[in-house]
mmCIF file of C-alpha atoms and ligand atoms in Angstrom:
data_model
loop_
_atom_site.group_PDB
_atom_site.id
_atom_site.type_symbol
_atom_site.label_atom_id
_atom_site.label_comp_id
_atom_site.label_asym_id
_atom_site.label_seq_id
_atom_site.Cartn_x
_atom_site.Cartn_y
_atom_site.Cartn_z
ATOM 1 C CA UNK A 77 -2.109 5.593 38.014
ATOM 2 C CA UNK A 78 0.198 7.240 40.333
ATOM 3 C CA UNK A 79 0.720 10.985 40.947
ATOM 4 C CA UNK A 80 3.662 11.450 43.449
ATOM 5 C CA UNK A 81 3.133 8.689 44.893
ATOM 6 C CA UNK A 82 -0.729 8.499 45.118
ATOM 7 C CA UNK A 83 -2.875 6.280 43.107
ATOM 8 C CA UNK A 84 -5.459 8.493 41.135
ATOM 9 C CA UNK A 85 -8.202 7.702 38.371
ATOM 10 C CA UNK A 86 -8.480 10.620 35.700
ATOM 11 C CA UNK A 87 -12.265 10.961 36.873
ATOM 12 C CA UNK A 88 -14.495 9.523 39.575
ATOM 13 C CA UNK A 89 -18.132 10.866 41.879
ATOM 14 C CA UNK A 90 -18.717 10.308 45.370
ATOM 15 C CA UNK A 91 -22.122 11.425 46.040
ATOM 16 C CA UNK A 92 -23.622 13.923 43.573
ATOM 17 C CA UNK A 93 -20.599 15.335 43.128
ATOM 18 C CA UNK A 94 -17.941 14.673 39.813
ATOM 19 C CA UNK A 95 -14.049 15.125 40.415
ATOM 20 C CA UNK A 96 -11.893 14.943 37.662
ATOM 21 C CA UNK A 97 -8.466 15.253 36.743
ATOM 22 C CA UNK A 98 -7.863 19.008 35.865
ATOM 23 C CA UNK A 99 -6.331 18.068 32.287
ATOM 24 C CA UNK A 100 -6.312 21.900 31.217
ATOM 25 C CA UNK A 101 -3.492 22.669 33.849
ATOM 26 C CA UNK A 102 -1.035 20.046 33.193
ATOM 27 C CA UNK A 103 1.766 19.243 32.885
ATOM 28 C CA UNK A 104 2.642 22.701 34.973
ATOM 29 C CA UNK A 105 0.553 21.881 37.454
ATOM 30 C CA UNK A 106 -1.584 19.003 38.953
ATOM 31 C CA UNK A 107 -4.937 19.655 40.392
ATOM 32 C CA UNK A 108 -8.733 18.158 40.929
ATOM 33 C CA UNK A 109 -11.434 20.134 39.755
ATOM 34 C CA UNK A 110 -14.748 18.861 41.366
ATOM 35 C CA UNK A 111 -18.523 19.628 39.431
ATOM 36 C CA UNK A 112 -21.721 19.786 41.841
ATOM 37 C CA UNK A 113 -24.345 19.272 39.129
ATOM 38 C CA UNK A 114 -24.474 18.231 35.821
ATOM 39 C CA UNK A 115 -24.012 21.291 34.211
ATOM 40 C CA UNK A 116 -20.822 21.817 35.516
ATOM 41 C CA UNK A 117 -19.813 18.179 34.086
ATOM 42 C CA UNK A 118 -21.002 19.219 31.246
ATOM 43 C CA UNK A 119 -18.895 22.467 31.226
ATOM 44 C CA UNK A 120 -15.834 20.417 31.741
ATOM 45 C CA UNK A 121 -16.423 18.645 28.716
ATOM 46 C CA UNK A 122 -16.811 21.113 26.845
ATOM 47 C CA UNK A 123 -13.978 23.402 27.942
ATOM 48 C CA UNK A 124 -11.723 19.616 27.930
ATOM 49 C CA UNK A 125 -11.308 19.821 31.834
ATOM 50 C CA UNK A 126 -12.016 16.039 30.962
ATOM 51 C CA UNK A 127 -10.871 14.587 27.270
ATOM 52 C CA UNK A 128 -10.080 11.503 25.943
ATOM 53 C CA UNK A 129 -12.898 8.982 24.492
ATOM 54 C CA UNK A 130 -13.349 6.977 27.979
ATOM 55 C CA UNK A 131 -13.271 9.851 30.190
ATOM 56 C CA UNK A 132 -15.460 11.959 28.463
ATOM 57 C CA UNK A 133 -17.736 8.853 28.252
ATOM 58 C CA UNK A 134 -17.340 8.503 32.147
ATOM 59 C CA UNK A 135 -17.922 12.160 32.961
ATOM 60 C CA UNK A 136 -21.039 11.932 30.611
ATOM 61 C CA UNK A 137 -22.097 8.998 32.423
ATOM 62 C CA UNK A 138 -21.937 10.746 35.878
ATOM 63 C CA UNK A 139 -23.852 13.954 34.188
ATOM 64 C CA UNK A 140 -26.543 12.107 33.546
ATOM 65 C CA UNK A 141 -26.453 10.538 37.290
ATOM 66 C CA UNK A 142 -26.198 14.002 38.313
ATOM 67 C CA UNK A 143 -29.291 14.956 36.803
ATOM 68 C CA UNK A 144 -31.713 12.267 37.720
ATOM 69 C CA UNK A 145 -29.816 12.648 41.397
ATOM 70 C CA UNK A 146 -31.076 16.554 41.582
ATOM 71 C CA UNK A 147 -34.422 16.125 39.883
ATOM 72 C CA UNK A 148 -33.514 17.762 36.835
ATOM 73 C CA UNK A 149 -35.683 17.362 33.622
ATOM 74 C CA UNK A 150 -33.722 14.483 32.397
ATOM 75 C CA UNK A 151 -34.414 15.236 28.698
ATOM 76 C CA UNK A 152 -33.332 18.656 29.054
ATOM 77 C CA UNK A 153 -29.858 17.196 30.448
ATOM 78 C CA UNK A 154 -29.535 14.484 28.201
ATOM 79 C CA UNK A 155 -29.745 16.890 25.229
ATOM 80 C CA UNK A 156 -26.903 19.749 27.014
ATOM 81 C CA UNK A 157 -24.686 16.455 27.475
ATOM 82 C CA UNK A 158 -24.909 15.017 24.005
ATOM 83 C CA UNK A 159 -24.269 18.132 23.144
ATOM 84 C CA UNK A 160 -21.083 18.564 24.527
ATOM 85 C CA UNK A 161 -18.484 17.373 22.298
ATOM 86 C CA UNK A 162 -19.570 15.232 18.840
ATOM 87 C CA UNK A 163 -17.016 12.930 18.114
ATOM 88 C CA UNK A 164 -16.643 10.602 20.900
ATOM 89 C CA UNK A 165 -19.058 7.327 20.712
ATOM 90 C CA UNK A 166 -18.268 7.039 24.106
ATOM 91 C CA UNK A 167 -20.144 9.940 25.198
ATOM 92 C CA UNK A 168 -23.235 8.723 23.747
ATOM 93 C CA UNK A 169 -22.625 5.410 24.632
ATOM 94 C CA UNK A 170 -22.621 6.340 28.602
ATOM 95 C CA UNK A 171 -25.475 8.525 28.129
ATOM 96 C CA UNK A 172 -27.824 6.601 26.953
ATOM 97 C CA UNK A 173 -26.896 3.489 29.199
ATOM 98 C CA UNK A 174 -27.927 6.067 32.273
ATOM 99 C CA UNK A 175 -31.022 7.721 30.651
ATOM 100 C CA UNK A 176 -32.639 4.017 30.189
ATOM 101 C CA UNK A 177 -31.605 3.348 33.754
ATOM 102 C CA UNK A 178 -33.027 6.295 35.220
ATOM 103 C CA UNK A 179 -36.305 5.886 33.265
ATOM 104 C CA UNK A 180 -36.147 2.863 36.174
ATOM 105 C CA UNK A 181 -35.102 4.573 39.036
ATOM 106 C CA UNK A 182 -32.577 7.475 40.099
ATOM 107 C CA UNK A 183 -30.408 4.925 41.916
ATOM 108 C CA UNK A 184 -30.067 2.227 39.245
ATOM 109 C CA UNK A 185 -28.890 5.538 36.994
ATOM 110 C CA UNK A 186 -26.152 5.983 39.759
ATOM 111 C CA UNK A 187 -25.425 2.614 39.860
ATOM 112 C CA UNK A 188 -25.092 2.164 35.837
ATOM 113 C CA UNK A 189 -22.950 5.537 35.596
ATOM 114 C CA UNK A 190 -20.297 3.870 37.914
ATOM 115 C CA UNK A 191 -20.532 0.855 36.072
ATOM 116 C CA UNK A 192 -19.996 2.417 32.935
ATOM 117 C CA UNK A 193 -16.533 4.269 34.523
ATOM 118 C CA UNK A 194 -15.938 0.635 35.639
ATOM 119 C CA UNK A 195 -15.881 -1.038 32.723
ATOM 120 C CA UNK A 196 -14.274 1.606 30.791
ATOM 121 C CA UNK A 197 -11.174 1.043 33.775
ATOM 122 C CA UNK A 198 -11.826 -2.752 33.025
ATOM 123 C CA UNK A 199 -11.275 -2.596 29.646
ATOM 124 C CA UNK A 200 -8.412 -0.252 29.375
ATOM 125 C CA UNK A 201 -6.852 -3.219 31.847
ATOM 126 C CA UNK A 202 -7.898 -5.622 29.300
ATOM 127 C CA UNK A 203 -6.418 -3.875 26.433
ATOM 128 C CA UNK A 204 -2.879 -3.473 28.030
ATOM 129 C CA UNK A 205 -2.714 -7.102 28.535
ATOM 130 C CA UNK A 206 -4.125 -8.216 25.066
ATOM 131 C CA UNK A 207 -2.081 -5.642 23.642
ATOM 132 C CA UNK A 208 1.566 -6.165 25.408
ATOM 133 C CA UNK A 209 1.466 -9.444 23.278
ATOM 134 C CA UNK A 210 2.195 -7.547 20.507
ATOM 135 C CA UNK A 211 5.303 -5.852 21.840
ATOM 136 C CA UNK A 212 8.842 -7.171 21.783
ATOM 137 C CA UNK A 213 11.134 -5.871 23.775
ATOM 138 C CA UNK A 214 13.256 -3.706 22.559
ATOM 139 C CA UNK A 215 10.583 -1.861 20.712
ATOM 140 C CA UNK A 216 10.279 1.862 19.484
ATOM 141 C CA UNK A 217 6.633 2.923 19.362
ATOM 142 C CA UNK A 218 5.237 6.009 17.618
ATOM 143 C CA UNK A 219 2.090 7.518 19.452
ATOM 144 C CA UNK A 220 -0.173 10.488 18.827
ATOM 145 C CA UNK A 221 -2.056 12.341 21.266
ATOM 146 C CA UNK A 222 -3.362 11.194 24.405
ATOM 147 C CA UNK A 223 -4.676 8.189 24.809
ATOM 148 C CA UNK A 224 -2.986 7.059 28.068
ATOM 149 C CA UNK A 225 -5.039 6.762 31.870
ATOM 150 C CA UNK A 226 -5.832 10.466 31.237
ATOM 151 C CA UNK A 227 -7.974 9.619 28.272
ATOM 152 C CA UNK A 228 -9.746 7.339 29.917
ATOM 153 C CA UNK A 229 -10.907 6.459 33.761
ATOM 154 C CA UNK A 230 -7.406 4.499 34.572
ATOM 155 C CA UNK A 231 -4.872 2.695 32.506
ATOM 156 C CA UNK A 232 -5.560 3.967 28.958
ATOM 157 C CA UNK A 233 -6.439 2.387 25.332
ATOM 158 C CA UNK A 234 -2.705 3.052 23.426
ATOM 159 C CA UNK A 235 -0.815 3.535 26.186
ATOM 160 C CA UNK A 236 -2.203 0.705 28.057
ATOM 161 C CA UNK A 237 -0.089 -1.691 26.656
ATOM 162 C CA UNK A 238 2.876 -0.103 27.085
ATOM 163 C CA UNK A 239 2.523 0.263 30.976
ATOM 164 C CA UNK A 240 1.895 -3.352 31.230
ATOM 165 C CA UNK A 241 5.026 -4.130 28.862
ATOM 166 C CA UNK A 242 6.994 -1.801 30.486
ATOM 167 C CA UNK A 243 5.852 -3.472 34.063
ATOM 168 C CA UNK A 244 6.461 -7.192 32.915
ATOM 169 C CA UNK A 245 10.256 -5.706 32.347
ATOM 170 C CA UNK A 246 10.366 -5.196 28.042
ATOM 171 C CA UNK A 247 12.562 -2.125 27.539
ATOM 172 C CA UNK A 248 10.353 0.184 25.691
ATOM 173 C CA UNK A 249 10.941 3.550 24.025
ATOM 174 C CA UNK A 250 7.743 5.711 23.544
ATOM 175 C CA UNK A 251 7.642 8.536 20.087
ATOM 176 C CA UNK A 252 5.085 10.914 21.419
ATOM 177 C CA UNK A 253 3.760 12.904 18.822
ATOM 178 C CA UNK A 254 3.641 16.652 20.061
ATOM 179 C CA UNK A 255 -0.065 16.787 19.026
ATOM 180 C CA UNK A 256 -0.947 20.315 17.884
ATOM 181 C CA UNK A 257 -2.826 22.399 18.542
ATOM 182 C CA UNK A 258 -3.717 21.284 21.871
ATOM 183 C CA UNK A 259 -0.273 19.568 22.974
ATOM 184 C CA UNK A 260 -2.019 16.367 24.192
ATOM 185 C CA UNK A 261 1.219 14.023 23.366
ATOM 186 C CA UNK A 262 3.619 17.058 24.954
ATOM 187 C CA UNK A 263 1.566 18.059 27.525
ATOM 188 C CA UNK A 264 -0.434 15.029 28.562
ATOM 189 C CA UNK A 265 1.443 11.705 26.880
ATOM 190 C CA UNK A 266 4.346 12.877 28.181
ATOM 191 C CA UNK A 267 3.698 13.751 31.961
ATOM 192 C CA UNK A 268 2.295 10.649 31.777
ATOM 193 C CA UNK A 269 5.210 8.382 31.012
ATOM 194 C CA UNK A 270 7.565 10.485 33.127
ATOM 195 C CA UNK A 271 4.821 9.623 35.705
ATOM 196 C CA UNK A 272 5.648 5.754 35.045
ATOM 197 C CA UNK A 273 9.056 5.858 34.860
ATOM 198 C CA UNK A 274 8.973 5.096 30.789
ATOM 199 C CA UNK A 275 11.457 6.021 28.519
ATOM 200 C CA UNK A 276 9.870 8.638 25.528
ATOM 201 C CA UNK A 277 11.037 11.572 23.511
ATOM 202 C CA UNK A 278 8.972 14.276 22.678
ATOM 203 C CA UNK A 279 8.792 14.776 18.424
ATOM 204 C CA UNK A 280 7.273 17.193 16.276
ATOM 205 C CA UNK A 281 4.158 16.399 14.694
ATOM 206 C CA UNK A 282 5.854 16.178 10.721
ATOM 207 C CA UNK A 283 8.970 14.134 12.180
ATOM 208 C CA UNK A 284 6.881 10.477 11.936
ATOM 209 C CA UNK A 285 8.175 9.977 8.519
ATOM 210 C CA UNK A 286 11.480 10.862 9.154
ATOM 211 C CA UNK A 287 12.492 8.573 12.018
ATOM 212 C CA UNK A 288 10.056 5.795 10.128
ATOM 213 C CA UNK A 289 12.311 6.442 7.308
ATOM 214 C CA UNK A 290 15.711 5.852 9.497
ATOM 215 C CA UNK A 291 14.099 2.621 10.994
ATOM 216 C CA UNK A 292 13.921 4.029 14.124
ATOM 217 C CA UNK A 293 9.810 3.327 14.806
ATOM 218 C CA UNK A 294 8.546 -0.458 15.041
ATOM 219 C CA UNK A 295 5.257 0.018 15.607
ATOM 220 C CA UNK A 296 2.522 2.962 15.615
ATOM 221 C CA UNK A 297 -0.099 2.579 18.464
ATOM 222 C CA UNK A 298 -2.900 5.317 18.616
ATOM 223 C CA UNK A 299 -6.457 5.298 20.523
ATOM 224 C CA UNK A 300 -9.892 6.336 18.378
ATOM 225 C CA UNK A 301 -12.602 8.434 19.195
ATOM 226 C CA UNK A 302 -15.291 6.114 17.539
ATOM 227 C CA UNK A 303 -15.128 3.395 14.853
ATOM 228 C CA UNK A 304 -17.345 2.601 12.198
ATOM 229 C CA UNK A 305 -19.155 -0.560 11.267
ATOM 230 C CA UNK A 306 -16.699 -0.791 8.415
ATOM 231 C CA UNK A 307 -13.942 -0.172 10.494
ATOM 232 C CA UNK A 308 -12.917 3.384 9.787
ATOM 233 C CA UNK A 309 -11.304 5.321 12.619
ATOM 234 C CA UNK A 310 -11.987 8.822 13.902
ATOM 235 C CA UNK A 311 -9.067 9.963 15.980
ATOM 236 C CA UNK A 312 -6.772 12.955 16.720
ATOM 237 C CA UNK A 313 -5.860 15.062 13.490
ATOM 238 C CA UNK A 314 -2.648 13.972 12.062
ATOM 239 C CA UNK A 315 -3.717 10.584 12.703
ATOM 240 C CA UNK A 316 -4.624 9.440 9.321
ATOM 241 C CA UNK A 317 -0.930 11.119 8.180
ATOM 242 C CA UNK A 318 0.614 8.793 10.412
ATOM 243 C CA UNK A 319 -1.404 5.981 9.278
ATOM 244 C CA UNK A 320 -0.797 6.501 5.499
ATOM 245 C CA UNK A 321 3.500 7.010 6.321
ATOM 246 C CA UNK A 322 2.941 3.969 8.623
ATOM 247 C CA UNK A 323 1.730 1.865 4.913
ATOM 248 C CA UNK A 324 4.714 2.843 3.047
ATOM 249 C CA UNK A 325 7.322 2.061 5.526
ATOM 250 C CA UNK A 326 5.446 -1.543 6.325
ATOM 251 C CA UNK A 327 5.179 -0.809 9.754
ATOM 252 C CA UNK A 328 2.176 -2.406 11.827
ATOM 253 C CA UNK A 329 -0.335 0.415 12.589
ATOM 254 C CA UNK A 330 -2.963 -0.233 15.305
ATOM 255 C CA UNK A 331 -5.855 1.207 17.075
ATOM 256 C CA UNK A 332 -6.368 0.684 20.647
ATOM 257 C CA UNK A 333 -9.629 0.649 21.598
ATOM 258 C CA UNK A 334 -12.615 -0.267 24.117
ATOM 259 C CA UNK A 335 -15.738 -1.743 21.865
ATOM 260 C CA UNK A 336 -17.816 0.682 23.460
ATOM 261 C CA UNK A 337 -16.052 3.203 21.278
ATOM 262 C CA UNK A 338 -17.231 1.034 17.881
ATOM 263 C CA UNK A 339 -20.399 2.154 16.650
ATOM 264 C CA UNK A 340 -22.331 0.027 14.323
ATOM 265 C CA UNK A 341 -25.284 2.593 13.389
ATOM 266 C CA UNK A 342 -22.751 4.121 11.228
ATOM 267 C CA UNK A 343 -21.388 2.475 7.892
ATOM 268 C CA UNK A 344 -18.154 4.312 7.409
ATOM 269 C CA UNK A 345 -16.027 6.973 8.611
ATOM 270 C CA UNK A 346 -18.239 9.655 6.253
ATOM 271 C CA UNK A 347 -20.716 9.742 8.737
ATOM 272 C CA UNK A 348 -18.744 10.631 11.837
ATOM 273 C CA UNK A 349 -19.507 14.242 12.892
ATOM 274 C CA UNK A 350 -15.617 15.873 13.055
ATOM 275 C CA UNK A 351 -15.948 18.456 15.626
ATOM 276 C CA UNK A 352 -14.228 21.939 14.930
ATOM 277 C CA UNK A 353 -12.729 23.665 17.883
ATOM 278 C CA UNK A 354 -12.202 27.232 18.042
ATOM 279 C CA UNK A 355 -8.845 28.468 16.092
ATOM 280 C CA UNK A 356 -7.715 30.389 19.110
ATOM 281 C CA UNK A 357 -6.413 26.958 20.159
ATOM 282 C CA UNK A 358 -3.934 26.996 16.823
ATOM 283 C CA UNK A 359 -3.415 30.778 16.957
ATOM 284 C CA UNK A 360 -2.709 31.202 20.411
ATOM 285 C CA UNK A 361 -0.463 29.043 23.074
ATOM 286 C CA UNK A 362 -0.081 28.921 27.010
ATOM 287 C CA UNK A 363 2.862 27.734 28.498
ATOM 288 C CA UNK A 364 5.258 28.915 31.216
ATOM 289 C CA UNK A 365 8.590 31.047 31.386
ATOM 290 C CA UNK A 366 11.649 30.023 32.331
ATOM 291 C CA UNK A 367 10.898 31.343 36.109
ATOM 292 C CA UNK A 368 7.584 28.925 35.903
ATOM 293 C CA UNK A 369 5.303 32.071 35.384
ATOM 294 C CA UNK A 370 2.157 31.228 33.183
ATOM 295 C CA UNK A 371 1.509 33.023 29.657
ATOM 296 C CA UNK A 372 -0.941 32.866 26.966
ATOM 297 C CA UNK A 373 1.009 33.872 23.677
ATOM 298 C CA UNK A 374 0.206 34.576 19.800
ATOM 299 C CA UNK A 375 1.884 32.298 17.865
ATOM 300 C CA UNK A 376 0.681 33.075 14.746
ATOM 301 C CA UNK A 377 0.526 35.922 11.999
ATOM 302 C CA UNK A 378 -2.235 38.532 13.660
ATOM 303 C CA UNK A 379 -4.676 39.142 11.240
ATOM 304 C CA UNK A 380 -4.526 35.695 9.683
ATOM 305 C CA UNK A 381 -7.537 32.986 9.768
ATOM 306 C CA UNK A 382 -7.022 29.627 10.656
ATOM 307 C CA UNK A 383 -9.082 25.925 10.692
ATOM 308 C CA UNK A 384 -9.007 23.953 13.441
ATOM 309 C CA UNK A 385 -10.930 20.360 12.666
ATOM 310 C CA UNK A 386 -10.347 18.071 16.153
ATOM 311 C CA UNK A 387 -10.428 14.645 14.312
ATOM 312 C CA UNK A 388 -9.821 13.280 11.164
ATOM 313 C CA UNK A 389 -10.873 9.683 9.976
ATOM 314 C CA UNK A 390 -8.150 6.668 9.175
ATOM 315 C CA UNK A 391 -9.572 3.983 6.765
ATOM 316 C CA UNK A 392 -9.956 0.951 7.678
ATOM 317 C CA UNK A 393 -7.422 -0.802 4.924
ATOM 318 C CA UNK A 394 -4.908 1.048 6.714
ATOM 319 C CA UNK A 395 -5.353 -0.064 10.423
ATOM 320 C CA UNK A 396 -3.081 -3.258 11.279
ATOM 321 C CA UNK A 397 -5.571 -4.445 13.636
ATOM 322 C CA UNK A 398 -8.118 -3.264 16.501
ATOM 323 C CA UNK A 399 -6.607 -4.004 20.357
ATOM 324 C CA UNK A 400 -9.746 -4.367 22.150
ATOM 325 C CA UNK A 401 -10.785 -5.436 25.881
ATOM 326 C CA UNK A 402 -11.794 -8.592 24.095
ATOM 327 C CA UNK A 403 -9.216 -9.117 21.228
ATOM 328 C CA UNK A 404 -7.170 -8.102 18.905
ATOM 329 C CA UNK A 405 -9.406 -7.789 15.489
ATOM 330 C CA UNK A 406 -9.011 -7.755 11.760
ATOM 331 C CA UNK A 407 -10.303 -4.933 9.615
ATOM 332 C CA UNK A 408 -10.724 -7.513 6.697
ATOM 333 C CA UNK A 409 -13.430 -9.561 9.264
ATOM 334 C CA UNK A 410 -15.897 -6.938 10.079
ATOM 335 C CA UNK A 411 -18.433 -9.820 10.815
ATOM 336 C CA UNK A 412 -16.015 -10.585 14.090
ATOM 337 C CA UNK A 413 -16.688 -6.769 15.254
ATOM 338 C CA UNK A 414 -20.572 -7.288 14.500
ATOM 339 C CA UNK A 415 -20.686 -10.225 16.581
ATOM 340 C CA UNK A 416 -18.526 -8.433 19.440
ATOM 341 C CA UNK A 417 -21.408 -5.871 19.480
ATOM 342 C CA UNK A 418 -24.000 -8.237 19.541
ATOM 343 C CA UNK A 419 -22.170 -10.362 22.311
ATOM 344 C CA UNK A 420 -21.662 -6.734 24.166
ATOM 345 C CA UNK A 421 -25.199 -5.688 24.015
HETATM 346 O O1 LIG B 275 -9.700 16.108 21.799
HETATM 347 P P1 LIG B 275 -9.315 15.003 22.741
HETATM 348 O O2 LIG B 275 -8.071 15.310 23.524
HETATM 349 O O3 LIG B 275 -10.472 14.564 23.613
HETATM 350 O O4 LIG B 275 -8.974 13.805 21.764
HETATM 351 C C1 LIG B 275 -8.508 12.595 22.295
HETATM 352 C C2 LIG B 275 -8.086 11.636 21.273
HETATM 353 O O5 LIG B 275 -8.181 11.872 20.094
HETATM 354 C C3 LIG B 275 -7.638 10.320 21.754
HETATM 355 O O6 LIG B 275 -6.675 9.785 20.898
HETATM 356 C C4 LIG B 275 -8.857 9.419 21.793
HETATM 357 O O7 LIG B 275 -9.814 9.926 22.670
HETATM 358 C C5 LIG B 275 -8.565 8.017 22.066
HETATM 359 S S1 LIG B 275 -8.067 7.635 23.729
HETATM 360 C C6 LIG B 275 -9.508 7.325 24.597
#
């Protein structure tokens, strides 16, 4: 993806050492933020330096490296890194793909942490082409959050096929759900498409229904955090609202998605752990002034407690279909995503 001019991934390691996207200090301002051992990968997680499914997966991936790389116990690091954020499959998927290697050797860890960023970049390529199918031109499309190249190591999951649309010359016009509390559609979703030159408006998080409602959307695309065996999604809160408007206007709803992020040791969406993040994120805001000067503000009653759950879990009946690196997938054929997995693994 390009950044004034320069091609960047969201996340990549030369050596022992992790750079990443800063994500925290855009849109105001773009910067790499580089992490010399695992911990500080693991940090970055955490504090959502790195977010999105696919690049937290990647970043966990290169943790792990990093920790076989500096002789740490590998155990010990495997534990911090799974502990980082609880949501994403991708996470664990990338960790435990670099644990097994390193049980071999620390360089076949290395080796299967870039391959895991690799085919993460692969498949958001993938996606965008399977997915642009799907897109007439002419088409309004309603997104929430992030989950464009920034979510992932390059191209994206929901986003993806938009940029390839967009580049094989369909006039698109991207919705891009503000995403509270974090701002990941204004902040992130946004910067992005100015970035590529694509057409988007920036709409509150409760306007979905109303432009649904004037025909203005003609098609929701969103990315997921981790799937279940029966096909329930765990994304972004507010996802499932759009979801459930998206059924009573009869507009196609889909999930864009690598197959790394299904996970088939879970039966439904019940059992996906729905990390809660800290309610200063809802109470409190940071933006800048009119002059460009930074401020954290309180945006909320003081004195007033708040709730702040990260994901919340579409079912399956409502999700259109799955845009995958290998294919677009019916919910109502579940047997088609067990044999992806088994083909995968
Ligand atoms: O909390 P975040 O910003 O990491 O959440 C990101 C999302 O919910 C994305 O929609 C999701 O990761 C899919 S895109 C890889």
């Amino acid at each position: 993806m390009r950044v004034n001019g320069l091609h960047y991934k969201t996340i990549w390691m030369e050596g022992p050492v992790v750079h990443m996207i800063d994500q925290n200090k855009l849109p105001f301002e773009f910067g790499v933020h580089t992490c010399k051992d695992y911990q500080s990968t693991c940090k970055a997680i955490i504090d959502m330096t790195v977010r999105g499914a696919g690049a937290i997966g990647a970043a966990a991936g290169y943790a792990m490296a990093q920790a076989f790389m500096s002789g740490a116990d590998p155990h010990t690091a495997m534990q911090l890194i799974m502990s980082a954020r609880p949501t994403a499959r991708d996470l664990f998927y990338a960790v435990e793909k670099v644990y097994a290697a390193g049980q071999v050797s620390v360089k076949l860890a290395e080796e299967v942490a870039f391959s895991v960023a690799l085919e993460n970049e692969e498949a958001g390529k993938a996606i965008g082409i399977i997915g642009n199918e799907l897109l007439m031109d002419g088409f309004r499309i309603l997104t929430h959050c992030n989950a464009g190249w920034l979510a992932f190591v390059d191209y994206g999951s929901a986003l993806a096929p938009i940029y390839a649309a967009v580049a094989s010359g369909k006039n698109l016009h991207v919705y891009a759900d503000e995403t509270r509390p974090r701002g990941q559609g204004a902040r992130l979703t946004a910067w992005e498409l100015s970035n590529e030159l694509v057409p988007h408006t920036i709409i509150a998080d409760n306007a979905g229904a109303m432009l649904m409602s004037k025909g203005m959307i003609d098609m929701v695309i969103v990315g997921a955090d981790r799937i279940a065996a029966n096909g329930d999604v765990a994304n972004k809160i507010g996802t499932f609202e759009k979801a459930i408007t998206a059924k009573y206007f009869n507009i196609p709803f889909y999930v864009a998605a690598p197959t790394s992020t299904i996970d088939l040791s879970i039966s439904s969406g019940n059992d996906i752990i729905i990390e809660e993040r800290s309610t200063d994120e809802m109470l409190w805001q940071t933006g800048i002034d009119k002059n460009g000067e930074k401020h954290t503000i309180r945006v909320a009653n003081p004195g007033s407690n708040a709730w702040n759950p990260a994901f919340d879990l579409t079912p399956a009946e409502l999700v259109k279909g799955i845009i995958t690196e290998k294919g677009i997938f019916d919910y109502s054929n579940i047997s088609a995503i067990t044999n992806l997995n088994t083909i995968r693994s």
